[in-house]
């Protein structure tokens, strides 16, 4: 039904992009390090979520030779309202991808690598086997590199997929809840909030020593108490690390930004999350799942060691 209260837009007119506040603006990537990282990814036929999801931190991360590799192609079988990754029927899985990821990690001298993927609902295992192959290739070629994975929810095949991946032994298992439960039907329609929570619980049930991590975007219309509830849900699933960042609309066709959350509000959310017992918290407008992931892993590992030492001291007292 047409909205008769406002005149129709001239044919071909595009919706205007929202103006970003000063605290969200970043410089265009032009450094030598950025171009070297880009060339390496192209030479090895690797995709990155940095590019596909239009991450605002790409210039900073690639200058430091940090990249989040996106395996299983660059076409997703779902169409989430917030995501800039292409949707459609994916191509065949590249059998050389695991070796190429390991080569890239070696050439970049990575101490910590983040591996994510598109959703592959078309595959019998959702793509879990490719994660396993990548982890094994990295362990073989760059054994000192710590490995963080960011997986989809493996809808309908979650338990077998998680078990297989946990057996391969990643250091960090990340799966993002993305938003509050109320917004799932419009923002993440192909997924289920409590199914994602169960995945995070399943990781800990299979191997309590694997660090778990999850994140949400703010600015989609969520309420403050809803964010607090997501934190509680994550802690009930024993999630170690929470990330919170500002949602940015990739194109006018995607879900609009309802609110630009201020740095002060992000800091307040971060303080609440720390009080709830997370080992590590990253909360700022430009925070993304893999932003400063290596540094955050070191902090999280130290926090767990300190926590275990205090528990041991109490038992010995």
PDB file of C-alpha atoms in Angstrom:
ATOM      1  CA  UNK A   1       0.000   0.000   0.000  1.00  0.00           C
ATOM      2  CA  UNK A   2       1.351   3.467  -0.896  1.00  0.00           C
ATOM      3  CA  UNK A   3       1.887   6.007   1.858  1.00  0.00           C
ATOM      4  CA  UNK A   4      -0.369   8.896   0.764  1.00  0.00           C
ATOM      5  CA  UNK A   5       0.973  11.200   3.458  1.00  0.00           C
ATOM      6  CA  UNK A   6       4.224  11.838   1.564  1.00  0.00           C
ATOM      7  CA  UNK A   7       4.881  12.481  -2.130  1.00  0.00           C
ATOM      8  CA  UNK A   8       6.382   9.652  -4.170  1.00  0.00           C
ATOM      9  CA  UNK A   9      10.133   9.771  -4.769  1.00  0.00           C
ATOM     10  CA  UNK A  10      11.276  10.603  -8.302  1.00  0.00           C
ATOM     11  CA  UNK A  11      12.009   7.486 -10.304  1.00  0.00           C
ATOM     12  CA  UNK A  12      15.546   6.236  -9.745  1.00  0.00           C
ATOM     13  CA  UNK A  13      16.112   8.307  -6.590  1.00  0.00           C
ATOM     14  CA  UNK A  14      18.097   6.376  -3.989  1.00  0.00           C
ATOM     15  CA  UNK A  15      17.498   6.563  -0.232  1.00  0.00           C
ATOM     16  CA  UNK A  16      19.975   8.876   1.467  1.00  0.00           C
ATOM     17  CA  UNK A  17      22.712   7.412   3.637  1.00  0.00           C
ATOM     18  CA  UNK A  18      22.640   8.453   7.262  1.00  0.00           C
ATOM     19  CA  UNK A  19      25.339  10.882   8.319  1.00  0.00           C
ATOM     20  CA  UNK A  20      27.777   9.250  10.742  1.00  0.00           C
ATOM     21  CA  UNK A  21      28.833  11.054  13.909  1.00  0.00           C
ATOM     22  CA  UNK A  22      32.455  12.132  14.234  1.00  0.00           C
ATOM     23  CA  UNK A  23      33.376   9.250  16.534  1.00  0.00           C
ATOM     24  CA  UNK A  24      32.498   6.644  13.887  1.00  0.00           C
ATOM     25  CA  UNK A  25      34.464   8.062  10.955  1.00  0.00           C
ATOM     26  CA  UNK A  26      37.710   6.441   9.825  1.00  0.00           C
ATOM     27  CA  UNK A  27      40.295   7.289   7.194  1.00  0.00           C
ATOM     28  CA  UNK A  28      40.311   5.541   3.822  1.00  0.00           C
ATOM     29  CA  UNK A  29      42.958   2.780   3.636  1.00  0.00           C
ATOM     30  CA  UNK A  30      46.007   3.908   1.636  1.00  0.00           C
ATOM     31  CA  UNK A  31      49.060   2.493   3.460  1.00  0.00           C
ATOM     32  CA  UNK A  32      51.699   0.186   2.024  1.00  0.00           C
ATOM     33  CA  UNK A  33      50.790  -2.514   4.557  1.00  0.00           C
ATOM     34  CA  UNK A  34      47.158  -2.406   3.465  1.00  0.00           C
ATOM     35  CA  UNK A  35      48.057  -2.907  -0.201  1.00  0.00           C
ATOM     36  CA  UNK A  36      50.501  -5.727   0.624  1.00  0.00           C
ATOM     37  CA  UNK A  37      47.836  -7.580   2.605  1.00  0.00           C
ATOM     38  CA  UNK A  38      45.295  -7.089  -0.179  1.00  0.00           C
ATOM     39  CA  UNK A  39      47.716  -8.450  -2.783  1.00  0.00           C
ATOM     40  CA  UNK A  40      48.509 -11.526  -0.667  1.00  0.00           C
ATOM     41  CA  UNK A  41      44.799 -12.331  -0.261  1.00  0.00           C
ATOM     42  CA  UNK A  42      44.266 -12.036  -4.043  1.00  0.00           C
ATOM     43  CA  UNK A  43      47.389 -14.073  -4.899  1.00  0.00           C
ATOM     44  CA  UNK A  44      46.145 -16.937  -2.691  1.00  0.00           C
ATOM     45  CA  UNK A  45      42.497 -16.640  -3.849  1.00  0.00           C
ATOM     46  CA  UNK A  46      41.359 -15.974  -0.293  1.00  0.00           C
ATOM     47  CA  UNK A  47      38.320 -14.002   0.782  1.00  0.00           C
ATOM     48  CA  UNK A  48      38.215 -11.797   3.863  1.00  0.00           C
ATOM     49  CA  UNK A  49      35.277 -10.672   5.950  1.00  0.00           C
ATOM     50  CA  UNK A  50      37.137  -7.361   6.233  1.00  0.00           C
ATOM     51  CA  UNK A  51      36.267  -6.660   2.593  1.00  0.00           C
ATOM     52  CA  UNK A  52      33.003  -8.565   2.186  1.00  0.00           C
ATOM     53  CA  UNK A  53      31.390  -7.051   5.292  1.00  0.00           C
ATOM     54  CA  UNK A  54      32.814  -3.573   4.596  1.00  0.00           C
ATOM     55  CA  UNK A  55      34.519  -3.383   8.003  1.00  0.00           C
ATOM     56  CA  UNK A  56      35.438   0.191   9.009  1.00  0.00           C
ATOM     57  CA  UNK A  57      38.692  -1.003  10.595  1.00  0.00           C
ATOM     58  CA  UNK A  58      40.148  -2.547   7.431  1.00  0.00           C
ATOM     59  CA  UNK A  59      42.753   0.177   6.955  1.00  0.00           C
ATOM     60  CA  UNK A  60      44.140  -0.133  10.478  1.00  0.00           C
ATOM     61  CA  UNK A  61      44.081  -3.934  10.589  1.00  0.00           C
ATOM     62  CA  UNK A  62      45.513  -4.579   7.138  1.00  0.00           C
ATOM     63  CA  UNK A  63      48.286  -2.027   7.705  1.00  0.00           C
ATOM     64  CA  UNK A  64      49.324  -4.229  10.657  1.00  0.00           C
ATOM     65  CA  UNK A  65      48.916  -7.353   8.468  1.00  0.00           C
ATOM     66  CA  UNK A  66      45.898  -8.573  10.450  1.00  0.00           C
ATOM     67  CA  UNK A  67      43.120 -10.070   8.335  1.00  0.00           C
ATOM     68  CA  UNK A  68      40.084 -12.213   9.101  1.00  0.00           C
ATOM     69  CA  UNK A  69      39.959 -14.933   6.467  1.00  0.00           C
ATOM     70  CA  UNK A  70      36.498 -15.952   5.266  1.00  0.00           C
ATOM     71  CA  UNK A  71      36.451 -19.570   4.101  1.00  0.00           C
ATOM     72  CA  UNK A  72      33.887 -21.528   2.068  1.00  0.00           C
ATOM     73  CA  UNK A  73      33.611 -18.856  -0.608  1.00  0.00           C
ATOM     74  CA  UNK A  74      32.114 -15.381  -0.661  1.00  0.00           C
ATOM     75  CA  UNK A  75      28.441 -16.231  -1.294  1.00  0.00           C
ATOM     76  CA  UNK A  76      26.121 -16.878   1.667  1.00  0.00           C
ATOM     77  CA  UNK A  77      22.981 -19.012   1.603  1.00  0.00           C
ATOM     78  CA  UNK A  78      21.174 -16.585   3.916  1.00  0.00           C
ATOM     79  CA  UNK A  79      20.162 -12.935   3.638  1.00  0.00           C
ATOM     80  CA  UNK A  80      20.486 -11.237   7.014  1.00  0.00           C
ATOM     81  CA  UNK A  81      19.268  -7.648   7.032  1.00  0.00           C
ATOM     82  CA  UNK A  82      22.520  -6.295   8.495  1.00  0.00           C
ATOM     83  CA  UNK A  83      25.105  -8.146   6.407  1.00  0.00           C
ATOM     84  CA  UNK A  84      26.872  -6.993   3.248  1.00  0.00           C
ATOM     85  CA  UNK A  85      28.041 -10.455   2.127  1.00  0.00           C
ATOM     86  CA  UNK A  86      26.550 -11.621  -1.193  1.00  0.00           C
ATOM     87  CA  UNK A  87      23.574 -13.994  -1.061  1.00  0.00           C
ATOM     88  CA  UNK A  88      22.836 -16.799  -3.513  1.00  0.00           C
ATOM     89  CA  UNK A  89      23.956 -20.274  -4.499  1.00  0.00           C
ATOM     90  CA  UNK A  90      27.616 -20.740  -3.485  1.00  0.00           C
ATOM     91  CA  UNK A  91      30.276 -22.345  -5.634  1.00  0.00           C
ATOM     92  CA  UNK A  92      32.025 -25.620  -4.859  1.00  0.00           C
ATOM     93  CA  UNK A  93      34.321 -25.668  -1.832  1.00  0.00           C
ATOM     94  CA  UNK A  94      37.950 -24.918  -2.773  1.00  0.00           C
ATOM     95  CA  UNK A  95      40.108 -27.930  -1.780  1.00  0.00           C
ATOM     96  CA  UNK A  96      43.231 -25.721  -1.706  1.00  0.00           C
ATOM     97  CA  UNK A  97      41.711 -23.229   0.718  1.00  0.00           C
ATOM     98  CA  UNK A  98      43.095 -24.775   3.960  1.00  0.00           C
ATOM     99  CA  UNK A  99      46.663 -24.829   2.619  1.00  0.00           C
ATOM    100  CA  UNK A 100      46.346 -21.301   1.257  1.00  0.00           C
ATOM    101  CA  UNK A 101      45.118 -20.021   4.619  1.00  0.00           C
ATOM    102  CA  UNK A 102      48.149 -21.613   6.294  1.00  0.00           C
ATOM    103  CA  UNK A 103      50.491 -20.107   3.682  1.00  0.00           C
ATOM    104  CA  UNK A 104      48.968 -16.660   4.273  1.00  0.00           C
ATOM    105  CA  UNK A 105      49.368 -16.996   8.045  1.00  0.00           C
ATOM    106  CA  UNK A 106      53.000 -17.989   7.583  1.00  0.00           C
ATOM    107  CA  UNK A 107      53.818 -15.181   5.153  1.00  0.00           C
ATOM    108  CA  UNK A 108      52.117 -12.594   7.359  1.00  0.00           C
ATOM    109  CA  UNK A 109      53.863 -13.933  10.462  1.00  0.00           C
ATOM    110  CA  UNK A 110      50.611 -14.119  12.408  1.00  0.00           C
ATOM    111  CA  UNK A 111      50.676 -14.868  16.114  1.00  0.00           C
ATOM    112  CA  UNK A 112      46.880 -15.083  16.104  1.00  0.00           C
ATOM    113  CA  UNK A 113      44.501 -15.722  13.205  1.00  0.00           C
ATOM    114  CA  UNK A 114      40.723 -15.413  12.920  1.00  0.00           C
ATOM    115  CA  UNK A 115      38.840 -17.717  10.545  1.00  0.00           C
ATOM    116  CA  UNK A 116      35.190 -17.139   9.718  1.00  0.00           C
ATOM    117  CA  UNK A 117      32.858 -18.284   6.945  1.00  0.00           C
ATOM    118  CA  UNK A 118      29.661 -17.624   5.080  1.00  0.00           C
ATOM    119  CA  UNK A 119      26.617 -19.722   5.960  1.00  0.00           C
ATOM    120  CA  UNK A 120      26.619 -22.894   3.859  1.00  0.00           C
ATOM    121  CA  UNK A 121      23.202 -24.457   4.435  1.00  0.00           C
ATOM    122  CA  UNK A 122      23.703 -26.276   1.132  1.00  0.00           C
ATOM    123  CA  UNK A 123      26.450 -28.519   2.561  1.00  0.00           C
ATOM    124  CA  UNK A 124      25.592 -31.694   4.521  1.00  0.00           C
ATOM    125  CA  UNK A 125      27.750 -30.580   7.472  1.00  0.00           C
ATOM    126  CA  UNK A 126      27.252 -26.832   7.034  1.00  0.00           C
ATOM    127  CA  UNK A 127      30.941 -26.476   6.208  1.00  0.00           C
ATOM    128  CA  UNK A 128      32.284 -27.839   9.504  1.00  0.00           C
ATOM    129  CA  UNK A 129      34.778 -30.134   7.768  1.00  0.00           C
ATOM    130  CA  UNK A 130      36.427 -27.171   6.036  1.00  0.00           C
ATOM    131  CA  UNK A 131      36.954 -25.478   9.407  1.00  0.00           C
ATOM    132  CA  UNK A 132      38.608 -28.671  10.634  1.00  0.00           C
ATOM    133  CA  UNK A 133      40.892 -28.833   7.595  1.00  0.00           C
ATOM    134  CA  UNK A 134      41.912 -25.189   8.027  1.00  0.00           C
ATOM    135  CA  UNK A 135      42.690 -25.679  11.722  1.00  0.00           C
ATOM    136  CA  UNK A 136      44.791 -28.774  10.957  1.00  0.00           C
ATOM    137  CA  UNK A 137      46.680 -26.992   8.161  1.00  0.00           C
ATOM    138  CA  UNK A 138      47.492 -24.087  10.474  1.00  0.00           C
ATOM    139  CA  UNK A 139      48.643 -26.420  13.265  1.00  0.00           C
ATOM    140  CA  UNK A 140      50.908 -28.188  10.788  1.00  0.00           C
ATOM    141  CA  UNK A 141      52.371 -25.145   9.014  1.00  0.00           C
ATOM    142  CA  UNK A 142      52.336 -22.447  11.709  1.00  0.00           C
ATOM    143  CA  UNK A 143      52.149 -24.313  15.030  1.00  0.00           C
ATOM    144  CA  UNK A 144      52.822 -21.212  17.144  1.00  0.00           C
ATOM    145  CA  UNK A 145      49.809 -19.345  15.728  1.00  0.00           C
ATOM    146  CA  UNK A 146      46.784 -19.298  18.027  1.00  0.00           C
ATOM    147  CA  UNK A 147      43.520 -19.942  16.194  1.00  0.00           C
ATOM    148  CA  UNK A 148      40.199 -18.202  16.634  1.00  0.00           C
ATOM    149  CA  UNK A 149      37.182 -19.324  14.638  1.00  0.00           C
ATOM    150  CA  UNK A 150      33.909 -17.490  14.082  1.00  0.00           C
ATOM    151  CA  UNK A 151      31.342 -19.984  12.839  1.00  0.00           C
ATOM    152  CA  UNK A 152      27.744 -19.870  11.629  1.00  0.00           C
ATOM    153  CA  UNK A 153      25.038 -21.680  13.603  1.00  0.00           C
ATOM    154  CA  UNK A 154      25.119 -24.893  11.505  1.00  0.00           C
ATOM    155  CA  UNK A 155      21.323 -24.957  11.461  1.00  0.00           C
ATOM    156  CA  UNK A 156      19.960 -28.493  11.815  1.00  0.00           C
ATOM    157  CA  UNK A 157      23.414 -30.052  12.215  1.00  0.00           C
ATOM    158  CA  UNK A 158      24.881 -28.054  15.074  1.00  0.00           C
ATOM    159  CA  UNK A 159      25.896 -30.739  17.569  1.00  0.00           C
ATOM    160  CA  UNK A 160      27.870 -32.883  15.109  1.00  0.00           C
ATOM    161  CA  UNK A 161      29.514 -29.791  13.602  1.00  0.00           C
ATOM    162  CA  UNK A 162      30.568 -28.379  16.980  1.00  0.00           C
ATOM    163  CA  UNK A 163      31.907 -31.739  18.140  1.00  0.00           C
ATOM    164  CA  UNK A 164      33.990 -32.118  14.980  1.00  0.00           C
ATOM    165  CA  UNK A 165      35.427 -28.607  15.198  1.00  0.00           C
ATOM    166  CA  UNK A 166      36.154 -28.786  18.930  1.00  0.00           C
ATOM    167  CA  UNK A 167      38.076 -32.027  18.376  1.00  0.00           C
ATOM    168  CA  UNK A 168      40.363 -30.080  15.999  1.00  0.00           C
ATOM    169  CA  UNK A 169      41.236 -27.803  18.919  1.00  0.00           C
ATOM    170  CA  UNK A 170      40.771 -24.088  18.149  1.00  0.00           C
ATOM    171  CA  UNK A 171      41.910 -21.751  20.920  1.00  0.00           C
ATOM    172  CA  UNK A 172      38.816 -19.527  20.686  1.00  0.00           C
ATOM    173  CA  UNK A 173      35.354 -20.450  19.436  1.00  0.00           C
ATOM    174  CA  UNK A 174      33.291 -17.411  18.486  1.00  0.00           C
ATOM    175  CA  UNK A 175      29.655 -17.396  17.437  1.00  0.00           C
ATOM    176  CA  UNK A 176      27.827 -14.074  17.418  1.00  0.00           C
ATOM    177  CA  UNK A 177      24.300 -13.628  18.745  1.00  0.00           C
ATOM    178  CA  UNK A 178      24.291 -10.369  16.701  1.00  0.00           C
ATOM    179  CA  UNK A 179      21.246  -8.726  18.330  1.00  0.00           C
ATOM    180  CA  UNK A 180      18.558  -9.094  20.990  1.00  0.00           C
ATOM    181  CA  UNK A 181      15.914 -11.860  20.613  1.00  0.00           C
ATOM    182  CA  UNK A 182      13.069  -9.453  19.802  1.00  0.00           C
ATOM    183  CA  UNK A 183      14.815  -8.251  16.638  1.00  0.00           C
ATOM    184  CA  UNK A 184      15.680 -11.665  15.190  1.00  0.00           C
ATOM    185  CA  UNK A 185      12.620 -11.923  12.881  1.00  0.00           C
ATOM    186  CA  UNK A 186      13.650  -8.766  11.011  1.00  0.00           C
ATOM    187  CA  UNK A 187      17.439  -8.622  11.480  1.00  0.00           C
ATOM    188  CA  UNK A 188      18.459 -12.286  11.502  1.00  0.00           C
ATOM    189  CA  UNK A 189      15.430 -14.144  10.098  1.00  0.00           C
ATOM    190  CA  UNK A 190      17.308 -17.303   9.093  1.00  0.00           C
ATOM    191  CA  UNK A 191      18.586 -17.941  12.611  1.00  0.00           C
ATOM    192  CA  UNK A 192      17.178 -18.581  16.086  1.00  0.00           C
ATOM    193  CA  UNK A 193      18.486 -16.810  19.195  1.00  0.00           C
ATOM    194  CA  UNK A 194      18.243 -19.783  21.537  1.00  0.00           C
ATOM    195  CA  UNK A 195      19.780 -22.126  18.969  1.00  0.00           C
ATOM    196  CA  UNK A 196      22.818 -19.853  18.887  1.00  0.00           C
ATOM    197  CA  UNK A 197      22.969 -19.876  22.690  1.00  0.00           C
ATOM    198  CA  UNK A 198      22.834 -23.679  22.659  1.00  0.00           C
ATOM    199  CA  UNK A 199      25.759 -23.768  20.238  1.00  0.00           C
ATOM    200  CA  UNK A 200      27.884 -21.756  22.678  1.00  0.00           C
ATOM    201  CA  UNK A 201      26.811 -24.054  25.519  1.00  0.00           C
ATOM    202  CA  UNK A 202      27.673 -27.089  23.403  1.00  0.00           C
ATOM    203  CA  UNK A 203      31.239 -25.848  22.860  1.00  0.00           C
ATOM    204  CA  UNK A 204      31.828 -25.583  26.608  1.00  0.00           C
ATOM    205  CA  UNK A 205      30.155 -28.943  27.239  1.00  0.00           C
ATOM    206  CA  UNK A 206      32.499 -30.581  24.751  1.00  0.00           C
ATOM    207  CA  UNK A 207      35.694 -28.813  25.869  1.00  0.00           C
ATOM    208  CA  UNK A 208      35.581 -26.383  28.827  1.00  0.00           C
ATOM    209  CA  UNK A 209      39.117 -25.184  28.037  1.00  0.00           C
ATOM    210  CA  UNK A 210      38.189 -23.623  24.692  1.00  0.00           C
ATOM    211  CA  UNK A 211      37.551 -19.915  25.159  1.00  0.00           C
ATOM    212  CA  UNK A 212      34.117 -18.897  23.907  1.00  0.00           C
ATOM    213  CA  UNK A 213      33.235 -15.515  22.509  1.00  0.00           C
ATOM    214  CA  UNK A 214      30.106 -13.814  21.206  1.00  0.00           C
ATOM    215  CA  UNK A 215      29.081 -10.352  20.103  1.00  0.00           C
ATOM    216  CA  UNK A 216      26.145  -8.095  19.428  1.00  0.00           C
ATOM    217  CA  UNK A 217      25.588  -4.959  17.368  1.00  0.00           C
ATOM    218  CA  UNK A 218      24.018  -1.902  18.944  1.00  0.00           C
ATOM    219  CA  UNK A 219      21.957   0.755  17.215  1.00  0.00           C
ATOM    220  CA  UNK A 220      19.306  -1.513  15.691  1.00  0.00           C
ATOM    221  CA  UNK A 221      16.514  -0.430  18.040  1.00  0.00           C
ATOM    222  CA  UNK A 222      17.386  -2.631  21.018  1.00  0.00           C
ATOM    223  CA  UNK A 223      16.534  -1.453  24.553  1.00  0.00           C
ATOM    224  CA  UNK A 224      19.092  -1.157  27.351  1.00  0.00           C
ATOM    225  CA  UNK A 225      17.524  -3.890  29.507  1.00  0.00           C
ATOM    226  CA  UNK A 226      17.397  -6.196  26.479  1.00  0.00           C
ATOM    227  CA  UNK A 227      21.172  -5.793  26.105  1.00  0.00           C
ATOM    228  CA  UNK A 228      21.621  -6.594  29.792  1.00  0.00           C
ATOM    229  CA  UNK A 229      19.536  -9.748  29.317  1.00  0.00           C
ATOM    230  CA  UNK A 230      21.724 -10.849  26.393  1.00  0.00           C
ATOM    231  CA  UNK A 231      24.753 -10.444  28.669  1.00  0.00           C
ATOM    232  CA  UNK A 232      23.063 -12.644  31.297  1.00  0.00           C
ATOM    233  CA  UNK A 233      22.180 -15.240  28.664  1.00  0.00           C
ATOM    234  CA  UNK A 234      25.793 -15.321  27.475  1.00  0.00           C
ATOM    235  CA  UNK A 235      27.068 -15.757  31.024  1.00  0.00           C
ATOM    236  CA  UNK A 236      24.565 -18.565  31.615  1.00  0.00           C
ATOM    237  CA  UNK A 237      26.198 -20.259  28.599  1.00  0.00           C
ATOM    238  CA  UNK A 238      29.630 -19.599  30.197  1.00  0.00           C
ATOM    239  CA  UNK A 239      30.753 -17.272  27.391  1.00  0.00           C
ATOM    240  CA  UNK A 240      34.168 -15.812  28.249  1.00  0.00           C
ATOM    241  CA  UNK A 241      34.340 -12.777  25.974  1.00  0.00           C
ATOM    242  CA  UNK A 242      31.669 -10.342  24.784  1.00  0.00           C
ATOM    243  CA  UNK A 243      32.095  -7.802  21.984  1.00  0.00           C
ATOM    244  CA  UNK A 244      29.723  -4.870  21.455  1.00  0.00           C
ATOM    245  CA  UNK A 245      29.979  -2.503  18.501  1.00  0.00           C
ATOM    246  CA  UNK A 246      27.940   0.001  16.522  1.00  0.00           C
ATOM    247  CA  UNK A 247      25.869  -1.350  13.638  1.00  0.00           C
ATOM    248  CA  UNK A 248      26.579   0.521  10.409  1.00  0.00           C
ATOM    249  CA  UNK A 249      24.227   0.267   7.441  1.00  0.00           C
ATOM    250  CA  UNK A 250      26.259  -1.221   4.543  1.00  0.00           C
ATOM    251  CA  UNK A 251      23.885   0.006   1.812  1.00  0.00           C
ATOM    252  CA  UNK A 252      20.492   1.780   1.723  1.00  0.00           C
ATOM    253  CA  UNK A 253      18.881  -1.627   1.106  1.00  0.00           C
ATOM    254  CA  UNK A 254      19.974  -2.970   4.503  1.00  0.00           C
ATOM    255  CA  UNK A 255      18.386  -2.415   7.906  1.00  0.00           C
ATOM    256  CA  UNK A 256      18.673   1.238   8.895  1.00  0.00           C
ATOM    257  CA  UNK A 257      20.598   2.513  11.891  1.00  0.00           C
ATOM    258  CA  UNK A 258      18.038   3.402  14.552  1.00  0.00           C
ATOM    259  CA  UNK A 259      20.541   5.025  16.873  1.00  0.00           C
ATOM    260  CA  UNK A 260      24.237   5.947  16.947  1.00  0.00           C
ATOM    261  CA  UNK A 261      25.243   4.804  20.423  1.00  0.00           C
ATOM    262  CA  UNK A 262      27.703   7.187  22.074  1.00  0.00           C
ATOM    263  CA  UNK A 263      31.184   6.138  23.267  1.00  0.00           C
ATOM    264  CA  UNK A 264      30.034   6.948  26.815  1.00  0.00           C
ATOM    265  CA  UNK A 265      27.095   4.539  26.509  1.00  0.00           C
ATOM    266  CA  UNK A 266      29.396   1.826  25.133  1.00  0.00           C
ATOM    267  CA  UNK A 267      31.730   2.342  28.096  1.00  0.00           C
ATOM    268  CA  UNK A 268      28.772   1.935  30.474  1.00  0.00           C
ATOM    269  CA  UNK A 269      27.729  -1.303  28.779  1.00  0.00           C
ATOM    270  CA  UNK A 270      31.330  -2.490  29.065  1.00  0.00           C
ATOM    271  CA  UNK A 271      31.414  -1.807  32.802  1.00  0.00           C
ATOM    272  CA  UNK A 272      28.200  -3.756  33.316  1.00  0.00           C
ATOM    273  CA  UNK A 273      29.551  -6.688  31.288  1.00  0.00           C
ATOM    274  CA  UNK A 274      32.730  -6.817  33.381  1.00  0.00           C
ATOM    275  CA  UNK A 275      30.644  -6.803  36.548  1.00  0.00           C
ATOM    276  CA  UNK A 276      28.715  -9.799  35.217  1.00  0.00           C
ATOM    277  CA  UNK A 277      31.916 -11.858  35.086  1.00  0.00           C
ATOM    278  CA  UNK A 278      33.179 -11.943  31.494  1.00  0.00           C
ATOM    279  CA  UNK A 279      36.923 -12.598  31.291  1.00  0.00           C
ATOM    280  CA  UNK A 280      37.256 -10.020  28.518  1.00  0.00           C
ATOM    281  CA  UNK A 281      35.001  -7.236  27.218  1.00  0.00           C
ATOM    282  CA  UNK A 282      35.356  -5.091  24.091  1.00  0.00           C
ATOM    283  CA  UNK A 283      32.746  -2.346  23.860  1.00  0.00           C
ATOM    284  CA  UNK A 284      33.131   0.696  21.607  1.00  0.00           C
ATOM    285  CA  UNK A 285      31.550   2.098  18.442  1.00  0.00           C
ATOM    286  CA  UNK A 286      34.241   0.563  16.189  1.00  0.00           C
ATOM    287  CA  UNK A 287      34.500  -2.778  17.999  1.00  0.00           C
ATOM    288  CA  UNK A 288      34.085  -5.766  15.688  1.00  0.00           C
ATOM    289  CA  UNK A 289      34.373  -9.514  16.390  1.00  0.00           C
ATOM    290  CA  UNK A 290      37.978  -9.810  15.261  1.00  0.00           C
ATOM    291  CA  UNK A 291      39.209  -6.265  15.980  1.00  0.00           C
ATOM    292  CA  UNK A 292      42.394  -6.521  18.108  1.00  0.00           C
ATOM    293  CA  UNK A 293      41.604 -10.236  18.489  1.00  0.00           C
ATOM    294  CA  UNK A 294      45.200 -11.268  19.189  1.00  0.00           C
ATOM    295  CA  UNK A 295      45.708  -8.706  21.954  1.00  0.00           C
ATOM    296  CA  UNK A 296      42.315  -9.547  23.431  1.00  0.00           C
ATOM    297  CA  UNK A 297      43.166 -13.260  23.433  1.00  0.00           C
ATOM    298  CA  UNK A 298      46.306 -12.587  25.488  1.00  0.00           C
ATOM    299  CA  UNK A 299      44.305 -10.530  27.999  1.00  0.00           C
ATOM    300  CA  UNK A 300      41.584 -13.184  28.226  1.00  0.00           C
ATOM    301  CA  UNK A 301      44.132 -15.970  28.747  1.00  0.00           C
ATOM    302  CA  UNK A 302      45.840 -14.002  31.536  1.00  0.00           C
ATOM    303  CA  UNK A 303      42.466 -13.264  33.164  1.00  0.00           C
ATOM    304  CA  UNK A 304      41.577 -16.963  33.238  1.00  0.00           C
ATOM    305  CA  UNK A 305      44.946 -17.863  34.747  1.00  0.00           C
ATOM    306  CA  UNK A 306      44.504 -15.209  37.434  1.00  0.00           C
ATOM    307  CA  UNK A 307      40.972 -16.416  38.175  1.00  0.00           C
ATOM    308  CA  UNK A 308      42.106 -20.052  38.481  1.00  0.00           C
ATOM    309  CA  UNK A 309      45.004 -19.050  40.733  1.00  0.00           C
ATOM    310  CA  UNK A 310      42.643 -17.176  43.070  1.00  0.00           C
ATOM    311  CA  UNK A 311      40.254 -20.160  43.189  1.00  0.00           C
ATOM    312  CA  UNK A 312      43.153 -22.488  43.989  1.00  0.00           C
ATOM    313  CA  UNK A 313      44.373 -20.153  46.733  1.00  0.00           C
ATOM    314  CA  UNK A 314      40.905 -20.098  48.319  1.00  0.00           C
ATOM    315  CA  UNK A 315      40.759 -23.885  48.284  1.00  0.00           C
ATOM    316  CA  UNK A 316      44.184 -24.106  49.912  1.00  0.00           C
ATOM    317  CA  UNK A 317      43.366 -21.517  52.583  1.00  0.00           C
TER     318      UNK A 317
END
